[in-house]
Tab-separated table of C-alpha atoms and ligand atoms in Angstrom:
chain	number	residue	atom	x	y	z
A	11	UNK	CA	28.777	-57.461	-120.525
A	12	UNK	CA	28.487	-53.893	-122.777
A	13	UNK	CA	31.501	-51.816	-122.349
A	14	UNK	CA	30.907	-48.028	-122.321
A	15	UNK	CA	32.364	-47.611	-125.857
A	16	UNK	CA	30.014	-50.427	-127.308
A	17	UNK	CA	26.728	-48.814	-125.292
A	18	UNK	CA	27.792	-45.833	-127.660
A	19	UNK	CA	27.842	-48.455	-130.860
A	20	UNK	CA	24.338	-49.470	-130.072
A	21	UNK	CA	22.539	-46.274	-128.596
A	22	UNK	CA	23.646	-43.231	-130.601
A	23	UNK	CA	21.516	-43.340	-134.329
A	24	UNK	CA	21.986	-39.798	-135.923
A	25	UNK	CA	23.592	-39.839	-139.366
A	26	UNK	CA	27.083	-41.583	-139.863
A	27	UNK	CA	26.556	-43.403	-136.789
A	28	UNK	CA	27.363	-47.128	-136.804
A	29	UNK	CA	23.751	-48.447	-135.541
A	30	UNK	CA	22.257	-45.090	-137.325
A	31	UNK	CA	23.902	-46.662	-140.958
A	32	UNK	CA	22.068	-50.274	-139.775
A	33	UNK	CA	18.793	-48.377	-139.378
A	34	UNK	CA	18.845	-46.620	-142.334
A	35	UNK	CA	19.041	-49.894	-143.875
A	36	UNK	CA	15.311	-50.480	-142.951
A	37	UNK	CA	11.727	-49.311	-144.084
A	38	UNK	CA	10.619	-47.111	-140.614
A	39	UNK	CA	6.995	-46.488	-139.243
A	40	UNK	CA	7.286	-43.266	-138.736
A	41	UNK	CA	3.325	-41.434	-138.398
A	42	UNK	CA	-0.434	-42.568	-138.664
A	43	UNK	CA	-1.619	-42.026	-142.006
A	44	UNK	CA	-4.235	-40.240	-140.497
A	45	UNK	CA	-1.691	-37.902	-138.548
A	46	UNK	CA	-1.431	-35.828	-141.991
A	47	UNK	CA	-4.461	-34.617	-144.260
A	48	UNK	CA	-4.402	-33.151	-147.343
A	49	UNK	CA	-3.637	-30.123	-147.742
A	50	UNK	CA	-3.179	-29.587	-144.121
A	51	UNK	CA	-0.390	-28.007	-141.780
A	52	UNK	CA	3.277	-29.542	-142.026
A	53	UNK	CA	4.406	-31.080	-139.014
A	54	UNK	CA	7.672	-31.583	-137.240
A	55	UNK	CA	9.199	-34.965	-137.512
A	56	UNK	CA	12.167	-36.312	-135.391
A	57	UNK	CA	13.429	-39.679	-136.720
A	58	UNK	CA	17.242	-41.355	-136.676
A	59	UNK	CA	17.885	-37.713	-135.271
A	60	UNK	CA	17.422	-35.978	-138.289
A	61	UNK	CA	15.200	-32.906	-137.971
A	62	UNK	CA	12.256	-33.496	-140.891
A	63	UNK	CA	9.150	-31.883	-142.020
A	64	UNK	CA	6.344	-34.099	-142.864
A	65	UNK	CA	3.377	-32.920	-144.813
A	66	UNK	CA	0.305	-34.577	-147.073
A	67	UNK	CA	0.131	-32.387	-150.203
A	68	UNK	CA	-3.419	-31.516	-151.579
A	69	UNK	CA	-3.520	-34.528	-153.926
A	70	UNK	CA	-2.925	-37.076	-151.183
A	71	UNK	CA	0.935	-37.698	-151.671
A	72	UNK	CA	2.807	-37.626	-148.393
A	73	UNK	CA	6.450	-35.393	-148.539
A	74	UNK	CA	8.898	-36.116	-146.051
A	75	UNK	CA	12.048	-34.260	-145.757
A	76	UNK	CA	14.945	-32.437	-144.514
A	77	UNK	CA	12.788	-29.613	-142.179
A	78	UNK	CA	15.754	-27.049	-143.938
A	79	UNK	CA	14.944	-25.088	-146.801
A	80	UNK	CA	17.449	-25.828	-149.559
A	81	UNK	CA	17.424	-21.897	-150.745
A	82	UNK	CA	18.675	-20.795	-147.330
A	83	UNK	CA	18.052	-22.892	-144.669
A	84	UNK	CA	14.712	-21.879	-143.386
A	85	UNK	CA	12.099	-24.529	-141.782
A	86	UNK	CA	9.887	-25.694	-143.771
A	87	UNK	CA	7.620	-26.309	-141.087
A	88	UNK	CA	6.240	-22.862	-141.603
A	89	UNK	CA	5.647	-24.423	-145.123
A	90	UNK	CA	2.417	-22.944	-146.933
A	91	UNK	CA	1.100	-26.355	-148.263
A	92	UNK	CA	0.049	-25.407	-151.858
A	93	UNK	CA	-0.881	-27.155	-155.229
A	94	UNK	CA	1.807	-29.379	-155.931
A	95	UNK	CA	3.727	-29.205	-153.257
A	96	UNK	CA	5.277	-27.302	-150.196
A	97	UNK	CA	6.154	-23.949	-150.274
A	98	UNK	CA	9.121	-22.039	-148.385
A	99	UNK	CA	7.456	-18.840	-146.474
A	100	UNK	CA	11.033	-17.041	-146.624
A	101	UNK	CA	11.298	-16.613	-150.891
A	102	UNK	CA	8.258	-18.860	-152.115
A	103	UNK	CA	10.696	-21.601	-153.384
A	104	UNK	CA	8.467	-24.822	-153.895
A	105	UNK	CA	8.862	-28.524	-153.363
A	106	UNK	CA	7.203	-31.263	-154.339
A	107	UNK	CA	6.466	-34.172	-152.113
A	108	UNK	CA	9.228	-36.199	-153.905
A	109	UNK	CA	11.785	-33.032	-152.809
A	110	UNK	CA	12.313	-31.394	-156.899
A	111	UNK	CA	11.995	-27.779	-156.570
A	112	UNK	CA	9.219	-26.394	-158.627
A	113	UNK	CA	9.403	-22.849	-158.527
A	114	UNK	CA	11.468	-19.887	-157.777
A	115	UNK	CA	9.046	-17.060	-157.463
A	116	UNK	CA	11.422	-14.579	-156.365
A	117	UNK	CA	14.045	-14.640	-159.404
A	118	UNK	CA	13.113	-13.191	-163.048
A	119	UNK	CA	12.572	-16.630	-164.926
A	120	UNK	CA	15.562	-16.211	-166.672
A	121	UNK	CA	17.494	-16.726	-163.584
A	122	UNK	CA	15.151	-19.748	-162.221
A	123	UNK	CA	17.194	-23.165	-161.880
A	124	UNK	CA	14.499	-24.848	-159.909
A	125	UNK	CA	15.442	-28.115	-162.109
A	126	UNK	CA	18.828	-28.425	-160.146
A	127	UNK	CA	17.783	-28.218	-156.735
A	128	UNK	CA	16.339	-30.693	-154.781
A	129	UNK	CA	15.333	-30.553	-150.949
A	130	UNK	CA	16.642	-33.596	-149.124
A	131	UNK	CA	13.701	-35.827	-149.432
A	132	UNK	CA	13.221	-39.802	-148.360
A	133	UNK	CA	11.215	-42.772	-150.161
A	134	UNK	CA	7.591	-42.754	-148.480
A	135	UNK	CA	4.685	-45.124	-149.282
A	136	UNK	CA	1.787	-45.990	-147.131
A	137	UNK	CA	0.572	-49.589	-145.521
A	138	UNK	CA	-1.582	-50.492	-142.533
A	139	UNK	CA	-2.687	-46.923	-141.594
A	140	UNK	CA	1.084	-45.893	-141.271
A	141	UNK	CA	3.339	-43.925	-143.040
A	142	UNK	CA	6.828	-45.910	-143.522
A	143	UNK	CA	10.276	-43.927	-144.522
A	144	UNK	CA	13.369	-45.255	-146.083
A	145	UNK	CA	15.964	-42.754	-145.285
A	146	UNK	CA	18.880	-44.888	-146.618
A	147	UNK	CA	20.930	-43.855	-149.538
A	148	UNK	CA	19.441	-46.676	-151.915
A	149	UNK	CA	18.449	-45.342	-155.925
A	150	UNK	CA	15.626	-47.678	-155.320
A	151	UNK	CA	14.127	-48.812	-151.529
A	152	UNK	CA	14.243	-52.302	-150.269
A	153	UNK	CA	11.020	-54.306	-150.646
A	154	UNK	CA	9.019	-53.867	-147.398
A	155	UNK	CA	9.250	-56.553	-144.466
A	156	UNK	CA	6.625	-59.252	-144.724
A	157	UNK	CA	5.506	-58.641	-141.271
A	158	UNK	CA	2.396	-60.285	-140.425
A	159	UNK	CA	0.536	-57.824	-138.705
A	160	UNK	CA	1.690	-54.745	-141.080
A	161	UNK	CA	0.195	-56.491	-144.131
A	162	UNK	CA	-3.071	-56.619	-143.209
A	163	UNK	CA	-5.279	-53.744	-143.666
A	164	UNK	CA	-5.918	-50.521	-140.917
A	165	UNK	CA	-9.283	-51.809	-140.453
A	166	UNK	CA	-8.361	-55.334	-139.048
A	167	UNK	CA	-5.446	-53.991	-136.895
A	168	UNK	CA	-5.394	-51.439	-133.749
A	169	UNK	CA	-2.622	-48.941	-133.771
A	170	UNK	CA	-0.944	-47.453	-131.130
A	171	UNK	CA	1.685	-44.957	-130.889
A	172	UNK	CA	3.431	-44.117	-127.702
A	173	UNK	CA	6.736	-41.738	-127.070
A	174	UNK	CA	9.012	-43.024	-124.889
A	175	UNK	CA	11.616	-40.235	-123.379
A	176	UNK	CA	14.991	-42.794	-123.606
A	177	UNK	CA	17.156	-44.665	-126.020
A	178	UNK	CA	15.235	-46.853	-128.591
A	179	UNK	CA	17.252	-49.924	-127.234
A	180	UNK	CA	16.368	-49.455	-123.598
A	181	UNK	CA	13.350	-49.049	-124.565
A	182	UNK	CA	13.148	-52.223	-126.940
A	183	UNK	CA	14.936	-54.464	-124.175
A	184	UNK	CA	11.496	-54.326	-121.752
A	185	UNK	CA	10.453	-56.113	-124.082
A	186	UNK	CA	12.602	-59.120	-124.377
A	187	UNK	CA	13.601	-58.739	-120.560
A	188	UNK	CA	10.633	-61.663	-119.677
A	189	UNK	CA	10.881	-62.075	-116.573
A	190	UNK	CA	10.204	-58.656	-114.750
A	191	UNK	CA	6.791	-60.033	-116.226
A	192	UNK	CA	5.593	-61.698	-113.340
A	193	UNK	CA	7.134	-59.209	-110.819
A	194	UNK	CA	6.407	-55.305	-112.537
A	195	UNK	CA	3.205	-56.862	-114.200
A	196	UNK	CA	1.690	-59.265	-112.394
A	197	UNK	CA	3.504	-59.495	-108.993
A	198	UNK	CA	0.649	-58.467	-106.390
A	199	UNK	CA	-1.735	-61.329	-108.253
A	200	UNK	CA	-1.939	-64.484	-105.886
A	201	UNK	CA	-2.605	-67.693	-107.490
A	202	UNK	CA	-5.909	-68.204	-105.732
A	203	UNK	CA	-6.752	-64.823	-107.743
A	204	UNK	CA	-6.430	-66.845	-111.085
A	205	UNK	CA	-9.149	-69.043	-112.742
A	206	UNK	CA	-7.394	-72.342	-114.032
A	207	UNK	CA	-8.002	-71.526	-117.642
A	208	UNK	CA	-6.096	-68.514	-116.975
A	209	UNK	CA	-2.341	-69.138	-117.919
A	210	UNK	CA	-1.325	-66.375	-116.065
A	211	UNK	CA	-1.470	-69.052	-112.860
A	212	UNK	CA	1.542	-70.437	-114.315
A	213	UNK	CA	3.682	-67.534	-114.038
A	214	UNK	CA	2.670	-66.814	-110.673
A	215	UNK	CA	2.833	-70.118	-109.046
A	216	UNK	CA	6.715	-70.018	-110.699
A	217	UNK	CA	8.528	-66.365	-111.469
A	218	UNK	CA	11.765	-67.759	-111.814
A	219	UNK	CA	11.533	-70.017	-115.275
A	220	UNK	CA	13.897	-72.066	-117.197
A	221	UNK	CA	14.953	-70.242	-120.689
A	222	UNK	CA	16.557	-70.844	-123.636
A	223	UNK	CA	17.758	-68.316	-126.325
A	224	UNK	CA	19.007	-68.896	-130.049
A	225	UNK	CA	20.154	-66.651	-132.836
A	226	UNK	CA	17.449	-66.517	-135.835
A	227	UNK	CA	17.932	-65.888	-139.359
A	228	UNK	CA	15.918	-62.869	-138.407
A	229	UNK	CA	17.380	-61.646	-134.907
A	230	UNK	CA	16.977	-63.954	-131.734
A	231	UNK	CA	14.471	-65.767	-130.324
A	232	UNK	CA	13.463	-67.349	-126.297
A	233	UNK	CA	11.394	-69.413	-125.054
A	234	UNK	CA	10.426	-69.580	-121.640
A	235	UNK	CA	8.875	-72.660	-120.149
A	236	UNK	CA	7.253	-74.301	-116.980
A	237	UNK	CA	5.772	-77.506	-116.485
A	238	UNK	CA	2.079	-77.665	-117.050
A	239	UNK	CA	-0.527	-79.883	-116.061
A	240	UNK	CA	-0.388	-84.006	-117.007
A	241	UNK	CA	3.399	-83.755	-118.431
A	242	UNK	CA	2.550	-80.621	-120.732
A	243	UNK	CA	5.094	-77.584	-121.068
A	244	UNK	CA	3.775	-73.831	-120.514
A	245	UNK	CA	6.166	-72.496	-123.282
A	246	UNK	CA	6.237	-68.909	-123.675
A	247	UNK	CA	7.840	-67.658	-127.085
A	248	UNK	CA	9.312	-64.223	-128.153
A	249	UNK	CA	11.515	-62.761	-130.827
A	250	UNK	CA	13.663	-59.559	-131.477
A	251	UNK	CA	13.408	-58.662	-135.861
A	252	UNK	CA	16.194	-56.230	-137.067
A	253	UNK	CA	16.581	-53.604	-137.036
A	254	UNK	CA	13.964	-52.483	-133.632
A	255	UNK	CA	10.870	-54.794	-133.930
A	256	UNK	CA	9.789	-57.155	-131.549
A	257	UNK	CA	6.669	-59.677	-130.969
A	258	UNK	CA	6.189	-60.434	-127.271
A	259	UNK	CA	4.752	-63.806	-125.975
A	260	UNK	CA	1.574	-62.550	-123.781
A	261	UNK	CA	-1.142	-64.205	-125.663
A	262	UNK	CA	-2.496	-67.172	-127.322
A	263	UNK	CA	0.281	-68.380	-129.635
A	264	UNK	CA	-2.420	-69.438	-132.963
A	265	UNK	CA	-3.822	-65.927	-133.131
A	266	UNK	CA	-1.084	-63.825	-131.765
A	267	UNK	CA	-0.710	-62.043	-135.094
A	268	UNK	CA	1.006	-58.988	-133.744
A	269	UNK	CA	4.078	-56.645	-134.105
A	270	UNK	CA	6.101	-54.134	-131.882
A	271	UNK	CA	8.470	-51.205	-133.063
A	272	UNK	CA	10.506	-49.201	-131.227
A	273	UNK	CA	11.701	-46.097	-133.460
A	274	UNK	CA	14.751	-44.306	-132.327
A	275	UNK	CA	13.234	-40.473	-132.784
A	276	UNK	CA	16.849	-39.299	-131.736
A	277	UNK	CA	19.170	-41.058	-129.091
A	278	UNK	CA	17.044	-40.002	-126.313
A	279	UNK	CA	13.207	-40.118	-127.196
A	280	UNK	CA	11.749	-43.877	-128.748
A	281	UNK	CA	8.256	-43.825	-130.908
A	282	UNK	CA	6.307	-46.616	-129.685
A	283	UNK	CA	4.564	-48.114	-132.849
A	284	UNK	CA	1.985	-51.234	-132.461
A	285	UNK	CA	0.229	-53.338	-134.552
A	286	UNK	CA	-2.360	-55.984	-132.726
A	287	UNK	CA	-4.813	-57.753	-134.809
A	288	UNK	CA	-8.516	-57.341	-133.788
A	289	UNK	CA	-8.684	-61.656	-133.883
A	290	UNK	CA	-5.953	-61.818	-131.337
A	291	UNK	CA	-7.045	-63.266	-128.194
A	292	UNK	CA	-7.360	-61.016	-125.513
A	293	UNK	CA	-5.805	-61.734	-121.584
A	294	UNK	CA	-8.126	-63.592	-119.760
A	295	UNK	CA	-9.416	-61.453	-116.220
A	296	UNK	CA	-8.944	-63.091	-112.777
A	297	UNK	CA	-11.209	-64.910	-110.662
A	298	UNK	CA	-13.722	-62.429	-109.676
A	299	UNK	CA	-13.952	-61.006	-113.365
A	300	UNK	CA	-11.701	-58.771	-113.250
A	301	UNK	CA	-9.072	-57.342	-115.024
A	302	UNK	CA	-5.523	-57.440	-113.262
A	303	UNK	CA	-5.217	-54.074	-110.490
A	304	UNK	CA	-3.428	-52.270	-112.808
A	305	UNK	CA	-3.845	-53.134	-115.936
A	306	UNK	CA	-6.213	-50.786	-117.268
A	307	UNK	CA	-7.160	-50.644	-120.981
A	308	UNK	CA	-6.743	-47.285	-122.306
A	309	UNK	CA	-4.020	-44.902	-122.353
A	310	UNK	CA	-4.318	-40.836	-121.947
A	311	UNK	CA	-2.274	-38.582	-123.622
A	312	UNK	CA	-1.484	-34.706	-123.428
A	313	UNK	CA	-2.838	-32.666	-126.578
A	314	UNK	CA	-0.076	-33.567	-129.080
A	315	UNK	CA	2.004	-30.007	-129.972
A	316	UNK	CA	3.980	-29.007	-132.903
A	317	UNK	CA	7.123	-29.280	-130.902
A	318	UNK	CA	9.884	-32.112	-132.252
A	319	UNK	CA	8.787	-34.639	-129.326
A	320	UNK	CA	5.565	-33.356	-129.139
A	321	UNK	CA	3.580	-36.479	-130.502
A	322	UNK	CA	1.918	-39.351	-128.321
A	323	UNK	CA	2.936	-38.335	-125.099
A	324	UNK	CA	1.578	-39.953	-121.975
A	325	UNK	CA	-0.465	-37.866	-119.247
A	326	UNK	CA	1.464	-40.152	-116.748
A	327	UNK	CA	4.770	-39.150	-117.132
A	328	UNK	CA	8.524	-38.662	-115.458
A	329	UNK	CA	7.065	-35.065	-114.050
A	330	UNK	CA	4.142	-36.584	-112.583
A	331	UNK	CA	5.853	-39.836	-111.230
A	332	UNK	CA	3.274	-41.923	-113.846
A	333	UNK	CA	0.972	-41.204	-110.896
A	334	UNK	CA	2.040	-43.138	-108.819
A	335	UNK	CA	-0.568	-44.871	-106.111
A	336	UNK	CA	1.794	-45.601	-102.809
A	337	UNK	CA	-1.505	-47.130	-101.345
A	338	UNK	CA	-2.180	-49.337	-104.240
A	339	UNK	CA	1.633	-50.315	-103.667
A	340	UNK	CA	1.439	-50.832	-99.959
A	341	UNK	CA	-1.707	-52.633	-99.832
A	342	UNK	CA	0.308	-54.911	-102.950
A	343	UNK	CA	-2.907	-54.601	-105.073
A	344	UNK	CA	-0.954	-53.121	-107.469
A	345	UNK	CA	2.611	-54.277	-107.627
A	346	UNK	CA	4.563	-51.162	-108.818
A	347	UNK	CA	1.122	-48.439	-108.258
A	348	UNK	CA	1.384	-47.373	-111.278
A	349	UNK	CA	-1.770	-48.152	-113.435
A	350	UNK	CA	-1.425	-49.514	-117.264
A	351	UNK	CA	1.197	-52.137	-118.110
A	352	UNK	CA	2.632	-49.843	-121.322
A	353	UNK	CA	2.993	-47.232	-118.477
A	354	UNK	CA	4.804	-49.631	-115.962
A	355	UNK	CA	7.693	-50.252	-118.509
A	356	UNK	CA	7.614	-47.042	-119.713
A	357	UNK	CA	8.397	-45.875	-115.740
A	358	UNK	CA	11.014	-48.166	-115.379
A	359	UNK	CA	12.838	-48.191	-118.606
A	360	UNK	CA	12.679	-44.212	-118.670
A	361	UNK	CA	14.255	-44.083	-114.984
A	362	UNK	CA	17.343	-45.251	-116.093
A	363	UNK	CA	17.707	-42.059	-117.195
A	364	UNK	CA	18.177	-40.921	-121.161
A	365	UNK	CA	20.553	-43.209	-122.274
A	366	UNK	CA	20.975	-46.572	-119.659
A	367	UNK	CA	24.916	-46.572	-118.376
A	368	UNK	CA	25.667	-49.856	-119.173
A	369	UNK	CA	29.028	-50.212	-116.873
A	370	UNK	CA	26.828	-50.528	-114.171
A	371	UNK	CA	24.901	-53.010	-114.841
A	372	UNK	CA	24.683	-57.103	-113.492
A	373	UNK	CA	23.565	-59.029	-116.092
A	374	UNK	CA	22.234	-62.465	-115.052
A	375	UNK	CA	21.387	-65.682	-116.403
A	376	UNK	CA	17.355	-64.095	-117.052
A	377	UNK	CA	19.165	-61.438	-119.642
A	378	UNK	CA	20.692	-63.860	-122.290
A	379	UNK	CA	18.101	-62.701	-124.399
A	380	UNK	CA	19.526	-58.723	-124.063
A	381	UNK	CA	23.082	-59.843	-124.047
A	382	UNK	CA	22.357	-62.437	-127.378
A	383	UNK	CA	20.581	-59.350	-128.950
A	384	UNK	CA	22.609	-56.580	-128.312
A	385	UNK	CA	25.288	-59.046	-129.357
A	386	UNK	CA	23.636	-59.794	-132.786
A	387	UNK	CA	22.721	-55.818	-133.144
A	388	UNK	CA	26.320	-55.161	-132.553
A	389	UNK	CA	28.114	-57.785	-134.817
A	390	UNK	CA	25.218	-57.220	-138.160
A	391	UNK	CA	25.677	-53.043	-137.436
A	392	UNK	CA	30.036	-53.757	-137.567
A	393	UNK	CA	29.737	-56.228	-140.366
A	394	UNK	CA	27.869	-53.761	-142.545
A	395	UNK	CA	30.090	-50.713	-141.786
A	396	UNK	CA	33.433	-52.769	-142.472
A	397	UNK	CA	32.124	-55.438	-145.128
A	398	UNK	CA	29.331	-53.966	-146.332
A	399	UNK	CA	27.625	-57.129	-145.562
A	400	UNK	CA	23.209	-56.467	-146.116
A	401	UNK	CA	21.494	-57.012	-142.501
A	402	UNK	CA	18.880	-59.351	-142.387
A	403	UNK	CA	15.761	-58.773	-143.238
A	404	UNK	CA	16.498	-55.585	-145.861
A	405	UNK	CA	16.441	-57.784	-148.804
A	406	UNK	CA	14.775	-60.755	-147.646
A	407	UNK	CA	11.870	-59.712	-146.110
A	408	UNK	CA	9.736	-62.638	-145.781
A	409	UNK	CA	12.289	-63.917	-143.373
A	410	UNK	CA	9.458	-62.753	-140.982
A	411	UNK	CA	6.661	-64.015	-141.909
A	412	UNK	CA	8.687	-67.248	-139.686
A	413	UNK	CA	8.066	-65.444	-136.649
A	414	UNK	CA	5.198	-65.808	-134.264
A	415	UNK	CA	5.415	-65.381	-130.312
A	416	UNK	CA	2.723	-66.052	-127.827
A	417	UNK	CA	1.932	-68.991	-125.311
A	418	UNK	CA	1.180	-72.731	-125.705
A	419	UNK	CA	0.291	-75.412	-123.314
A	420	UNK	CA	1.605	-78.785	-124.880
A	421	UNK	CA	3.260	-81.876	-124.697
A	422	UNK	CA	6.848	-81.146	-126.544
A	423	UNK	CA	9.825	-83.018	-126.168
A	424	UNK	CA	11.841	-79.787	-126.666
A	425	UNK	CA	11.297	-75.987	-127.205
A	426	UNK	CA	12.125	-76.395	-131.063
A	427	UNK	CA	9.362	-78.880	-131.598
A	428	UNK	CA	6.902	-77.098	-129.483
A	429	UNK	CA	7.585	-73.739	-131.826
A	430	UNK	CA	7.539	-75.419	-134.984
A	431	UNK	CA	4.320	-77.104	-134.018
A	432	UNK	CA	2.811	-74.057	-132.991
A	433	UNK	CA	3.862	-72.469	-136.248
A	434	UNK	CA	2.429	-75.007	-138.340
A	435	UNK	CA	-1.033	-74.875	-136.516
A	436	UNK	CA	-0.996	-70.987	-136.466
A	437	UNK	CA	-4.039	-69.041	-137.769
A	438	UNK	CA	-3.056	-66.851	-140.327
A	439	UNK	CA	-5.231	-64.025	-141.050
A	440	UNK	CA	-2.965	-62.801	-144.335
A	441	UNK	CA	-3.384	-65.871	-145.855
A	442	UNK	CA	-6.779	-66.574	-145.403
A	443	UNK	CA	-8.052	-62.808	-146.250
A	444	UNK	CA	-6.069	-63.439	-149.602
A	445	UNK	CA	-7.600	-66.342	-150.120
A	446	UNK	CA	-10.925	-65.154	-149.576
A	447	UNK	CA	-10.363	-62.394	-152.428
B	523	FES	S1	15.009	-19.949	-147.469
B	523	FES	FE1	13.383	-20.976	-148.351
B	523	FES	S2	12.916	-19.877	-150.120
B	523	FES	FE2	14.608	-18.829	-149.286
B	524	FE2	FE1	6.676	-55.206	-119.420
């Protein structure tokens, strides 16, 4: 169980917090490359709970830093974005991307020290249509995580970013809580509904399945499983990566090249960030061809503003009651009546309110997985603040190139040998687009 004063340890991420120090230990997706263009207006950017301003400069190099205005404080969102850099509307003081002051316009140049002052800026670089931040205190960043799906190139992967208005770890643990799956998801489907090459059947002929959880060298890891046809196993694998990334088992297992981050934007609002391959396989529809009631394939948003949470917000939202249909619900087409699946979590995981109380939760058997990774959060965030102990991942990032989640249907004598199986048949599209070059 999560005492009150540990829920604090793992929700709270501003600066000089103890999970805040483990985060900052990490390369973060923080924007779509193509949220900023050259030359164009600064934005607002909330991230670890740091108030930033995030701007493309007009040769193409992205600035992100500290939204206050070294001279006296004032926001640099206001910023004029000139040549070389970033200027401060208050005196004209410019910045550079990299944060070195440039000018001073408003002192004789006898008085100009623009070479001593720096604005607060963090290590930025650029891969799979995302911009990624270091805001840790390392001269030099970590090498970036060798996550499958963030090292292939925008054009092979779909992006989506969703804001979430809760605590990142909330958020994170719908994702590694499996089996609300068949019950939020999937819980008005009857298995006449579903085709037999359809492994959905599996998980609604049986919503209460055997688990088993395990530490990894890059988080923890389940697997889920039901017996299949002719003495196969329906194994279902998923993983949680540190510091907030995890790779959820709803697809086929070979192609299921895939990765989900949930970025704390301060204590109470969560930036959705994923990554899907365009070769992963897609769920299968039901019997009559189609989709599950519910599960609709595209998201709406409201315009995005220039507020600090005004990015990727839903149109079906807390104010709105995610639209709830009480019809849909009664009738038990649509299990929760709420359309899109993103949007069902999202409904749930928000209505525990900003930050989940954890005295009063039950924990059962089903949450190992939360309990195991909240556990391993807690003990790698305490082990860097009082031994200064590395977390995993930060300097050995191809620790997750290991990971893969997704489902299989095969004879295995144990969940072990069914994952390293699958691993070893797995398609991987990084390896065979480098060896194609
Ligand atoms: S406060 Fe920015 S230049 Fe003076
Ligand atoms: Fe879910």
């Amino acid at each position: 169980m999560t005492n009150a004063a540990e829920g604090r340890e793992l929700t709270q991420v501003g600066p000089g917090t103890v999970m805040g120090n483990l985060m900052r230990q990490y390369w973060l997706p923080a924007l779509r490359s193509s949220e900023l263009v050259a030359g164009g207006d600064p934005m607002r950017l909330m991230l670890l709970g740091e108030r930033l301003v995030a701007f493309r400069d007009k040769a193409g190099q992205v600035g992100v830093m500290d939204h206050r205005c070294p001279h006296r404080g004032a926001s640099l969102f206001f910023g004029r974005n000139e040549e070389g850099g970033i200027a401060c509307v208050y005196h004209g003081w410019k910045f550079a991307a990299g944060g070195q002051c440039l000018a001073m316009p408003n002192l004789p140049p006898q008085q100009d020290f623009s070479q001593k002052v720096r604005a607060r800026a963090y290590k930025v670089t650029e891969r799979a249509g995302l911009i990624w931040v270091y805001m840790g205190d390392r001269a030099e960043a970590p090498p970036f995580p060798a996550i499958e799906a963030t090292l292939l190139p925008e054009a092979e992967i779909n992006i989506l970013f969703v804001q979430r208005e809760c605590n990142w770890l909330q958020a994170l643990e719908g994702d590694i809580d499996t089996s609300h799956f068949g019950f939020l998801h999937v819980g008005s489907v009857k298995p006449e509904q579903v085709p037999a090459d359809n492994w959905i059947k599996y998980q609604v002929n049986n919503r209460a399945p055997d688990y088993q959880v395990a530490d990894t060298d890059w988080g923890t890891m389940y697997c889920a499983y039901r017996p299949a046809e002719e003495e196969a196993t329906y194994w279902r694998f998923a993983h949680f990566g540190f510091p907030f990334w995890t790779f959820i088992p709803q697809g086929e297992f070979s192609r299921l090249v895939f990765a989900r981050a949930w970025v704390p934007m301060d204590d109470t609002h969560t930036m959705f960030v994923s990554l899907v391959w365009k070769g992963a396989a897609r769920t299968r529809s039901l019997a009559d061809g189609k989709p599950i009631p519910g599960a609709t394939p595209t998201l709406e948003f409201l315009p995005n503003t220039t507020d600090w949470h005004g990015r990727w917000r839903p149109r079906q939202n807390a104010a709105n009651d995610y639209l709830i249909d009480r019809d849909a619900q009664r009738r038990d087409e649509i299990y929760s009546g709420i359309s899109y699946i993103h949007m069902q979590d999202q409904a749930v995981t928000e209505s525990m309110g900003p930050i989940v109380d954890h005295t009063l939760e039950h924990l059962a058997p089903s949450d190992q997985m939360i309990t195991r990774t909240r556990r391993r959060l807690l003990l790698a965030a305490r082990a860097l603040r009082d031994q200064g102990t590395v977390p995993p991942g930060v300097d050995d990032p191809t620790l997750y190139l290991r990971i893969r989640s997704g489902e299989r249907v095969v004879k295995a004598t144990n969940w072990q040998d069914a994952y390293d199986d699958g691993i070893r048949q797995a398609v991987r599209p990084v390896g065979e687009r480098l060896a194609a070059e």
